[in-house]
């Protein structure tokens, strides 16, 4: 528990003591417990799990009008004792989805389909990000718009298929943990 | 893949590497306002998103920034266009003193019309250029831009291409480059120097 949450809790227990009637106390306690669960849910809101595989924050970028492709990014954690492989993915608004790898070699951007999927080692992680492995959403039926949530699936060789939701960030947005901007770097309206 | 094809790719890679090394070396100790005399660059005259042909000859000595990409590019092209849009916003009125050009390396699928739609998400001053495959090949050659089709599933393809933004002075000579790895203040400073050189 964070210090902030602890402080909040002790403040609320002081508040709690100010209520005298037993019904009042029960009502407040019920409300507090309810709120606690809401908090936990919010913190976990953008994680998905299947078997030993946990998927953190699947996201994509808004696409310009008429764009036919988009990229899909996420972090996969494998808590299990055996390796697994991300072998396929889908996005509701894409005709099809492939797994690609992007690299920049002496100023040349290179893109290649990844054969055999992306390995997620036992007790390890695999990251799909704009400048490396990523999902390539092709034949987009409509542009991806910032703020939208788009349904999709991820299929693992062992864990099976899991439903996920891709959050659409700004054009040019970077992964939250990288140092490119402050994490919410909007592609079009950054102020700094 | 035949040996000849492998050899051709290897030679192309070595040439690209050598070119980048020369540019990189020269950029490391020279500012963006002096011509680098690399021989990179040349006049551009292509059908544009403006509905007319665009010619660098009509720029009247205005410097320009040009990069090559395609609209079915998931990452580097929209990111570069988005970066340039933010950079131009930072430059304010100075941005009017340079021209930003986006040349497709996929002219079979990117027409001036479809590029116009695509570019509407970015700074309206950015001009998109397409043309016949031969016209694009000639411009790419002049700018030492490497591009090739990469087949994907279902008979589709994507493109590998040089992603550098070339900064060209009013005489059409290369004075510097922008790359994706640079932070915004660096890019803005380079574009500012370029705009002021015109």
GROMACS .gro file of C-alpha atoms in nm:
model
  390
    1UNK     CA    1   0.000   0.000   0.000
    2UNK     CA    2   0.133   0.342  -0.084
    3UNK     CA    3   0.191   0.606   0.179
    4UNK     CA    4  -0.076   0.818   0.016
    5UNK     CA    5  -0.333   0.540   0.042
    6UNK     CA    6  -0.231   0.481   0.406
    7UNK     CA    7  -0.283   0.849   0.484
    8UNK     CA    8  -0.619   0.841   0.317
    9UNK     CA    9  -0.713   0.541   0.525
   10UNK     CA   10  -0.616   0.696   0.859
   11UNK     CA   11  -0.801   1.014   0.767
   12UNK     CA   12  -1.109   0.811   0.689
   13UNK     CA   13  -1.083   0.617   1.017
   14UNK     CA   14  -1.087   0.949   1.204
   15UNK     CA   15  -1.393   1.041   1.002
   16UNK     CA   16  -1.539   0.699   1.077
   17UNK     CA   17  -1.516   0.755   1.454
   18UNK     CA   18  -1.723   1.070   1.422
   19UNK     CA   19  -2.021   0.858   1.320
   20UNK     CA   20  -2.195   0.726   1.629
   21UNK     CA   21  -2.490   0.512   1.531
   22UNK     CA   22  -2.419   0.147   1.447
   23UNK     CA   23  -2.627   0.165   1.127
   24UNK     CA   24  -2.434   0.471   1.020
   25UNK     CA   25  -2.104   0.291   1.084
   26UNK     CA   26  -2.212  -0.018   0.892
   27UNK     CA   27  -2.329   0.192   0.598
   28UNK     CA   28  -2.004   0.389   0.589
   29UNK     CA   29  -1.796   0.072   0.621
   30UNK     CA   30  -1.986  -0.093   0.337
   31UNK     CA   31  -1.938   0.214   0.121
   32UNK     CA   32  -1.566   0.225   0.205
   33UNK     CA   33  -1.519  -0.144   0.117
   34UNK     CA   34  -1.709  -0.088  -0.204
   35UNK     CA   35  -1.486   0.207  -0.294
   36UNK     CA   36  -1.178  -0.004  -0.220
   37UNK     CA   37  -1.286  -0.255  -0.485
   38UNK     CA   38  -1.354   0.023  -0.735
   39UNK     CA   39  -0.998   0.145  -0.675
   40UNK     CA   40  -0.847  -0.199  -0.727
   41UNK     CA   41  -1.047  -0.243  -1.047
   42UNK     CA   42  -0.935   0.091  -1.187
   43UNK     CA   43  -0.571   0.008  -1.122
   44UNK     CA   44  -0.606  -0.320  -1.310
   45UNK     CA   45  -0.831  -0.182  -1.578
   46UNK     CA   46  -0.594  -0.229  -1.865
   47UNK     CA   47  -0.445  -0.569  -1.801
   48UNK     CA   48  -0.556  -0.898  -1.942
   49UNK     CA   49  -0.471  -1.250  -1.834
   50UNK     CA   50  -0.487  -1.599  -1.974
   51UNK     CA   51  -0.318  -1.885  -1.795
   52UNK     CA   52   0.031  -1.774  -1.700
   53UNK     CA   53   0.027  -1.490  -1.953
   54UNK     CA   54  -0.042  -1.133  -1.850
   55UNK     CA   55  -0.091  -0.861  -2.107
   56UNK     CA   56  -0.024  -0.503  -2.005
   57UNK     CA   57  -0.173  -0.200  -2.178
   58UNK     CA   58  -0.240  -0.298  -2.538
   59UNK     CA   59  -0.245   0.028  -2.733
   60UNK     CA   60  -0.227   0.174  -3.077
   61UNK     CA   61  -0.197   0.514  -3.236
   62UNK     CA   62  -0.458   0.725  -3.403
   63UNK     CA   63  -0.426   0.695  -3.779
   64UNK     CA   64  -0.445   0.976  -4.036
   65UNK     CA   65  -0.753   0.979  -4.263
   66UNK     CA   66  -0.744   0.709  -4.526
   67UNK     CA   67  -0.458   0.524  -4.359
   68UNK     CA   68  -0.484   0.152  -4.421
   69UNK     CA   69  -0.248   0.035  -4.147
   70UNK     CA   70  -0.176   0.082  -3.779
   71UNK     CA   71   0.059  -0.064  -3.522
   72UNK     CA   72  -0.031  -0.256  -3.207
   73UNK     CA   73   0.185  -0.239  -2.896
   74UNK     CA   74   0.179  -0.413  -2.557
   75UNK     CA   75   0.390  -0.586  -2.295
   76UNK     CA   76   0.349  -0.959  -2.237
   77UNK     CA   77   0.461  -1.117  -1.908
   78UNK     CA   78   0.489  -1.491  -1.864
   79UNK     CA   79   0.462  -1.601  -1.500
   80UNK     CA   80   0.470  -1.968  -1.592
   81UNK     CA   81   0.747  -2.225  -1.592
   82UNK     CA   82   0.736  -2.286  -1.965
   83UNK     CA   83   0.803  -2.063  -2.262
   84UNK     CA   84   0.511  -1.948  -2.473
   85UNK     CA   85   0.478  -1.773  -2.808
   86UNK     CA   86   0.248  -1.502  -2.936
   87UNK     CA   87   0.145  -1.652  -3.268
   88UNK     CA   88  -0.146  -1.442  -3.389
   89UNK     CA   89  -0.359  -1.138  -3.316
   90UNK     CA   90  -0.671  -0.969  -3.443
   91UNK     CA   91  -0.824  -0.622  -3.424
   92UNK     CA   92  -1.193  -0.568  -3.482
   93UNK     CA   93  -1.140  -0.280  -3.724
   94UNK     CA   94  -0.857  -0.442  -3.922
   95UNK     CA   95  -0.904  -0.678  -4.215
   96UNK     CA   96  -0.612  -0.877  -4.084
   97UNK     CA   97  -0.325  -0.849  -3.840
   98UNK     CA   98   0.032  -0.966  -3.882
   99UNK     CA   99   0.329  -0.971  -3.649
  100UNK     CA  100   0.612  -0.755  -3.781
  101UNK     CA  101   0.947  -0.630  -3.676
  102UNK     CA  102   1.064  -0.279  -3.749
  103UNK     CA  103   1.424  -0.169  -3.733
  104UNK     CA  104   1.621   0.136  -3.841
  105UNK     CA  105   1.952   0.054  -3.999
  106UNK     CA  106   2.168   0.347  -4.104
  107UNK     CA  107   1.864   0.563  -4.159
  108UNK     CA  108   1.676   0.293  -4.349
  109UNK     CA  109   1.348   0.184  -4.192
  110UNK     CA  110   1.309  -0.188  -4.239
  111UNK     CA  111   0.995  -0.387  -4.186
  112UNK     CA  112   0.966  -0.760  -4.197
  113UNK     CA  113   0.699  -1.013  -4.109
  114UNK     CA  114   0.805  -1.222  -3.809
  115UNK     CA  115   0.803  -1.595  -3.881
  116UNK     CA  116   0.683  -1.821  -3.601
  117UNK     CA  117   0.562  -1.548  -3.365
  118UNK     CA  118   0.719  -1.372  -3.069
  119UNK     CA  119   0.868  -1.585  -2.791
  120UNK     CA  120   0.773  -1.502  -2.433
  121UNK     CA  121   1.024  -1.687  -2.213
  122UNK     CA  122   0.920  -1.852  -1.885
  123UNK     CA  123   0.927  -1.591  -1.608
  124UNK     CA  124   1.017  -1.335  -1.872
  125UNK     CA  125   0.863  -1.058  -2.076
  126UNK     CA  126   0.825  -0.963  -2.437
  127UNK     CA  127   0.758  -0.609  -2.545
  128UNK     CA  128   0.586  -0.492  -2.861
  129UNK     CA  129   0.671  -0.127  -2.921
  130UNK     CA  130   0.685   0.120  -3.211
  131UNK     CA  131   1.052   0.068  -3.286
  132UNK     CA  132   1.070  -0.310  -3.270
  133UNK     CA  133   0.832  -0.603  -3.268
  134UNK     CA  134   0.474  -0.489  -3.319
  135UNK     CA  135   0.138  -0.597  -3.446
  136UNK     CA  136   0.064  -0.468  -3.793
  137UNK     CA  137  -0.305  -0.393  -3.837
  138UNK     CA  138  -0.378  -0.405  -4.208
  139UNK     CA  139  -0.676  -0.311  -4.424
  140UNK     CA  140  -0.823  -0.084  -4.157
  141UNK     CA  141  -1.195  -0.045  -4.216
  142UNK     CA  142  -1.196   0.297  -4.052
  143UNK     CA  143  -0.931   0.524  -3.898
  144UNK     CA  144  -0.831   0.457  -3.537
  145UNK     CA  145  -0.933   0.762  -3.333
  146UNK     CA  146  -0.758   0.889  -3.024
  147UNK     CA  147  -0.945   0.794  -2.706
  148UNK     CA  148  -1.124   0.499  -2.863
  149UNK     CA  149  -1.101   0.146  -2.732
  150UNK     CA  150  -1.096  -0.125  -2.996
  151UNK     CA  151  -1.149  -0.494  -2.927
  152UNK     CA  152  -0.904  -0.755  -3.042
  153UNK     CA  153  -0.756  -1.091  -2.955
  154UNK     CA  154  -0.413  -1.234  -2.892
  155UNK     CA  155  -0.336  -1.601  -2.948
  156UNK     CA  156  -0.057  -1.782  -2.768
  157UNK     CA  157   0.073  -2.123  -2.869
  158UNK     CA  158   0.015  -2.268  -2.521
  159UNK     CA  159  -0.209  -2.030  -2.327
  160UNK     CA  160  -0.464  -1.997  -2.605
  161UNK     CA  161  -0.664  -1.695  -2.718
  162UNK     CA  162  -0.747  -1.398  -2.497
  163UNK     CA  163  -0.978  -1.105  -2.567
  164UNK     CA  164  -0.811  -0.769  -2.518
  165UNK     CA  165  -0.891  -0.404  -2.576
  166UNK     CA  166  -0.652  -0.172  -2.754
  167UNK     CA  167  -0.656   0.188  -2.630
  168UNK     CA  168  -0.596   0.437  -2.908
  169UNK     CA  169  -0.343   0.704  -2.823
  170UNK     CA  170  -0.229   1.007  -3.027
  171UNK     CA  171  -0.052   0.995  -3.362
  172UNK     CA  172   0.317   0.971  -3.279
  173UNK     CA  173   0.259   0.869  -2.915
  174UNK     CA  174   0.539   0.670  -2.755
  175UNK     CA  175   0.527   0.390  -2.495
  176UNK     CA  176   0.447   0.524  -2.147
  177UNK     CA  177   0.773   0.419  -1.986
  178UNK     CA  178   1.008   0.562  -2.247
  179UNK     CA  179   1.170   0.899  -2.200
  180UNK     CA  180   1.018   1.049  -2.515
  181UNK     CA  181   0.805   1.309  -2.344
  182UNK     CA  182   0.612   1.277  -2.023
  183UNK     CA  183   0.414   0.966  -2.101
  184UNK     CA  184   0.108   1.139  -2.232
  185UNK     CA  185   0.289   1.282  -2.528
  186UNK     CA  186   0.013   1.368  -2.767
  187UNK     CA  187   0.122   1.351  -3.125
  188UNK     CA  188  -0.050   1.664  -3.240
  189UNK     CA  189  -0.083   1.899  -2.949
  190UNK     CA  190   0.227   1.860  -2.737
  191UNK     CA  191   0.319   2.169  -2.543
  192UNK     CA  192   0.677   2.216  -2.440
  193UNK     CA  193   1.677  -1.578  -5.321
  194UNK     CA  194   1.944  -1.597  -5.590
  195UNK     CA  195   2.307  -1.520  -5.527
  196UNK     CA  196   2.291  -1.230  -5.767
  197UNK     CA  197   2.004  -1.080  -5.569
  198UNK     CA  198   2.193  -1.128  -5.242
  199UNK     CA  199   2.499  -0.964  -5.397
  200UNK     CA  200   2.287  -0.673  -5.523
  201UNK     CA  201   2.137  -0.623  -5.177
  202UNK     CA  202   2.481  -0.644  -5.016
  203UNK     CA  203   2.618  -0.381  -5.255
  204UNK     CA  204   2.315  -0.156  -5.197
  205UNK     CA  205   2.364  -0.196  -4.822
  206UNK     CA  206   2.733  -0.106  -4.843
  207UNK     CA  207   2.656   0.199  -5.057
  208UNK     CA  208   2.381   0.309  -4.815
  209UNK     CA  209   2.613   0.255  -4.519
  210UNK     CA  210   2.896   0.450  -4.677
  211UNK     CA  211   2.656   0.732  -4.768
  212UNK     CA  212   2.518   0.750  -4.416
  213UNK     CA  213   2.867   0.740  -4.268
  214UNK     CA  214   2.974   1.034  -4.485
  215UNK     CA  215   2.665   1.234  -4.395
  216UNK     CA  216   2.695   1.141  -4.027
  217UNK     CA  217   3.061   1.237  -4.015
  218UNK     CA  218   3.007   1.568  -4.184
  219UNK     CA  219   2.707   1.649  -3.967
  220UNK     CA  220   2.895   1.573  -3.650
  221UNK     CA  221   3.109   1.881  -3.675
  222UNK     CA  222   2.917   2.114  -3.901
  223UNK     CA  223   2.602   2.310  -3.845
  224UNK     CA  224   2.289   2.280  -4.047
  225UNK     CA  225   2.348   2.603  -4.236
  226UNK     CA  226   2.646   2.506  -4.449
  227UNK     CA  227   2.617   2.298  -4.764
  228UNK     CA  228   2.775   1.958  -4.713
  229UNK     CA  229   2.870   1.896  -5.078
  230UNK     CA  230   2.766   1.534  -5.060
  231UNK     CA  231   2.603   1.544  -5.400
  232UNK     CA  232   2.277   1.444  -5.231
  233UNK     CA  233   1.977   1.627  -5.366
  234UNK     CA  234   1.842   1.761  -5.690
  235UNK     CA  235   1.544   1.935  -5.839
  236UNK     CA  236   1.203   1.785  -5.761
  237UNK     CA  237   0.913   1.823  -6.002
  238UNK     CA  238   0.619   1.595  -5.918
  239UNK     CA  239   0.238   1.587  -5.901
  240UNK     CA  240   0.143   1.726  -5.560
  241UNK     CA  241  -0.137   1.722  -5.306
  242UNK     CA  242  -0.200   2.084  -5.402
  243UNK     CA  243  -0.367   1.952  -5.719
  244UNK     CA  244  -0.086   2.086  -5.938
  245UNK     CA  245   0.269   1.984  -6.003
  246UNK     CA  246   0.515   2.101  -5.743
  247UNK     CA  247   0.861   2.208  -5.847
  248UNK     CA  248   1.151   2.307  -5.623
  249UNK     CA  249   1.237   2.554  -5.900
  250UNK     CA  250   0.928   2.751  -5.794
  251UNK     CA  251   1.046   2.781  -5.434
  252UNK     CA  252   1.242   3.094  -5.522
  253UNK     CA  253   1.533   3.015  -5.294
  254UNK     CA  254   1.322   2.896  -5.001
  255UNK     CA  255   1.493   2.614  -4.808
  256UNK     CA  256   1.309   2.285  -4.779
  257UNK     CA  257   1.293   1.970  -4.571
  258UNK     CA  258   1.212   1.653  -4.762
  259UNK     CA  259   1.154   1.298  -4.658
  260UNK     CA  260   1.042   0.980  -4.826
  261UNK     CA  261   0.780   0.740  -4.699
  262UNK     CA  262   0.439   0.596  -4.778
  263UNK     CA  263   0.093   0.610  -4.627
  264UNK     CA  264   0.072   0.237  -4.543
  265UNK     CA  265   0.358   0.291  -4.300
  266UNK     CA  266   0.244   0.222  -3.943
  267UNK     CA  267   0.510   0.398  -3.747
  268UNK     CA  268   0.793   0.601  -3.888
  269UNK     CA  269   0.602   0.806  -4.147
  270UNK     CA  270   0.312   0.921  -3.927
  271UNK     CA  271   0.557   0.980  -3.643
  272UNK     CA  272   0.786   1.189  -3.863
  273UNK     CA  273   0.490   1.388  -3.998
  274UNK     CA  274   0.360   1.435  -3.646
  275UNK     CA  275   0.705   1.545  -3.524
  276UNK     CA  276   0.737   1.790  -3.813
  277UNK     CA  277   0.390   1.926  -3.737
  278UNK     CA  278   0.489   1.990  -3.375
  279UNK     CA  279   0.822   2.138  -3.486
  280UNK     CA  280   0.648   2.377  -3.725
  281UNK     CA  281   0.412   2.481  -3.450
  282UNK     CA  282   0.714   2.561  -3.233
  283UNK     CA  283   0.877   2.758  -3.514
  284UNK     CA  284   0.569   2.975  -3.551
  285UNK     CA  285   0.583   3.219  -3.845
  286UNK     CA  286   0.941   3.107  -3.919
  287UNK     CA  287   0.796   2.780  -4.049
  288UNK     CA  288   0.659   2.975  -4.346
  289UNK     CA  289   1.017   3.035  -4.452
  290UNK     CA  290   1.073   2.670  -4.532
  291UNK     CA  291   0.882   2.408  -4.727
  292UNK     CA  292   0.821   2.058  -4.592
  293UNK     CA  293   0.784   1.785  -4.855
  294UNK     CA  294   0.671   1.424  -4.816
  295UNK     CA  295   0.752   1.210  -5.120
  296UNK     CA  296   0.591   0.867  -5.149
  297UNK     CA  297   0.806   0.565  -5.228
  298UNK     CA  298   0.486   0.373  -5.301
  299UNK     CA  299   0.346   0.568  -5.600
  300UNK     CA  300   0.142   0.268  -5.714
  301UNK     CA  301  -0.085   0.303  -5.411
  302UNK     CA  302  -0.031   0.664  -5.298
  303UNK     CA  303  -0.190   0.913  -5.533
  304UNK     CA  304  -0.182   1.290  -5.473
  305UNK     CA  305  -0.552   1.263  -5.377
  306UNK     CA  306  -0.512   0.985  -5.121
  307UNK     CA  307  -0.204   1.158  -4.980
  308UNK     CA  308  -0.401   1.480  -4.946
  309UNK     CA  309  -0.653   1.302  -4.728
  310UNK     CA  310  -0.378   1.142  -4.523
  311UNK     CA  311  -0.187   1.468  -4.477
  312UNK     CA  312  -0.497   1.647  -4.350
  313UNK     CA  313  -0.405   1.512  -4.004
  314UNK     CA  314  -0.084   1.717  -4.009
  315UNK     CA  315   0.039   2.072  -4.066
  316UNK     CA  316  -0.145   2.199  -4.377
  317UNK     CA  317   0.178   2.346  -4.513
  318UNK     CA  318   0.328   1.999  -4.567
  319UNK     CA  319   0.306   1.909  -4.936
  320UNK     CA  320   0.279   1.547  -5.047
  321UNK     CA  321   0.430   1.433  -5.374
  322UNK     CA  322   0.368   1.128  -5.588
  323UNK     CA  323   0.431   1.051  -5.954
  324UNK     CA  324   0.502   0.766  -6.187
  325UNK     CA  325   0.728   0.490  -6.051
  326UNK     CA  326   0.998   0.622  -6.287
  327UNK     CA  327   0.965   0.980  -6.160
  328UNK     CA  328   0.986   0.862  -5.799
  329UNK     CA  329   1.284   0.639  -5.879
  330UNK     CA  330   1.469   0.933  -6.031
  331UNK     CA  331   1.407   1.162  -5.731
  332UNK     CA  332   1.494   0.886  -5.484
  333UNK     CA  333   1.818   0.826  -5.671
  334UNK     CA  334   1.909   1.194  -5.655
  335UNK     CA  335   1.851   1.195  -5.278
  336UNK     CA  336   2.028   0.857  -5.231
  337UNK     CA  337   1.705   0.720  -5.090
  338UNK     CA  338   1.684   0.345  -5.069
  339UNK     CA  339   1.344   0.177  -5.095
  340UNK     CA  340   1.214  -0.169  -5.173
  341UNK     CA  341   0.895  -0.367  -5.153
  342UNK     CA  342   0.871  -0.635  -4.885
  343UNK     CA  343   0.607  -0.900  -4.955
  344UNK     CA  344   0.362  -0.978  -4.675
  345UNK     CA  345   0.081  -1.232  -4.644
  346UNK     CA  346  -0.188  -1.251  -4.909
  347UNK     CA  347   0.015  -1.098  -5.191
  348UNK     CA  348   0.033  -0.761  -5.013
  349UNK     CA  349   0.352  -0.568  -4.949
  350UNK     CA  350   0.507  -0.312  -4.723
  351UNK     CA  351   0.812  -0.093  -4.790
  352UNK     CA  352   1.160  -0.059  -4.650
  353UNK     CA  353   1.289   0.292  -4.705
  354UNK     CA  354   1.533   0.559  -4.596
  355UNK     CA  355   1.361   0.750  -4.317
  356UNK     CA  356   1.596   1.046  -4.288
  357UNK     CA  357   1.458   1.398  -4.326
  358UNK     CA  358   1.690   1.591  -4.558
  359UNK     CA  359   1.739   1.962  -4.490
  360UNK     CA  360   1.808   2.143  -4.816
  361UNK     CA  361   1.915   2.507  -4.842
  362UNK     CA  362   1.783   2.766  -5.087
  363UNK     CA  363   2.027   2.645  -5.352
  364UNK     CA  364   1.897   2.291  -5.315
  365UNK     CA  365   2.208   2.167  -5.138
  366UNK     CA  366   2.202   1.933  -4.841
  367UNK     CA  367   2.288   2.114  -4.518
  368UNK     CA  368   2.183   1.856  -4.261
  369UNK     CA  369   1.935   1.588  -4.162
  370UNK     CA  370   1.680   1.511  -3.895
  371UNK     CA  371   1.643   1.166  -3.748
  372UNK     CA  372   1.381   0.996  -3.534
  373UNK     CA  373   1.617   0.955  -3.242
  374UNK     CA  374   1.655   1.329  -3.193
  375UNK     CA  375   1.459   1.512  -2.928
  376UNK     CA  376   1.229   1.793  -3.031
  377UNK     CA  377   1.452   2.086  -2.922
  378UNK     CA  378   1.732   1.955  -3.146
  379UNK     CA  379   1.500   1.920  -3.444
  380UNK     CA  380   1.347   2.263  -3.390
  381UNK     CA  381   1.692   2.424  -3.362
  382UNK     CA  382   1.801   2.265  -3.690
  383UNK     CA  383   1.482   2.368  -3.869
  384UNK     CA  384   1.514   2.720  -3.728
  385UNK     CA  385   1.867   2.751  -3.866
  386UNK     CA  386   1.744   2.618  -4.199
  387UNK     CA  387   1.450   2.861  -4.214
  388UNK     CA  388   1.675   3.155  -4.122
  389UNK     CA  389   1.928   3.059  -4.391
  390UNK     CA  390   1.670   3.124  -4.664
   0.00000   0.00000   0.00000
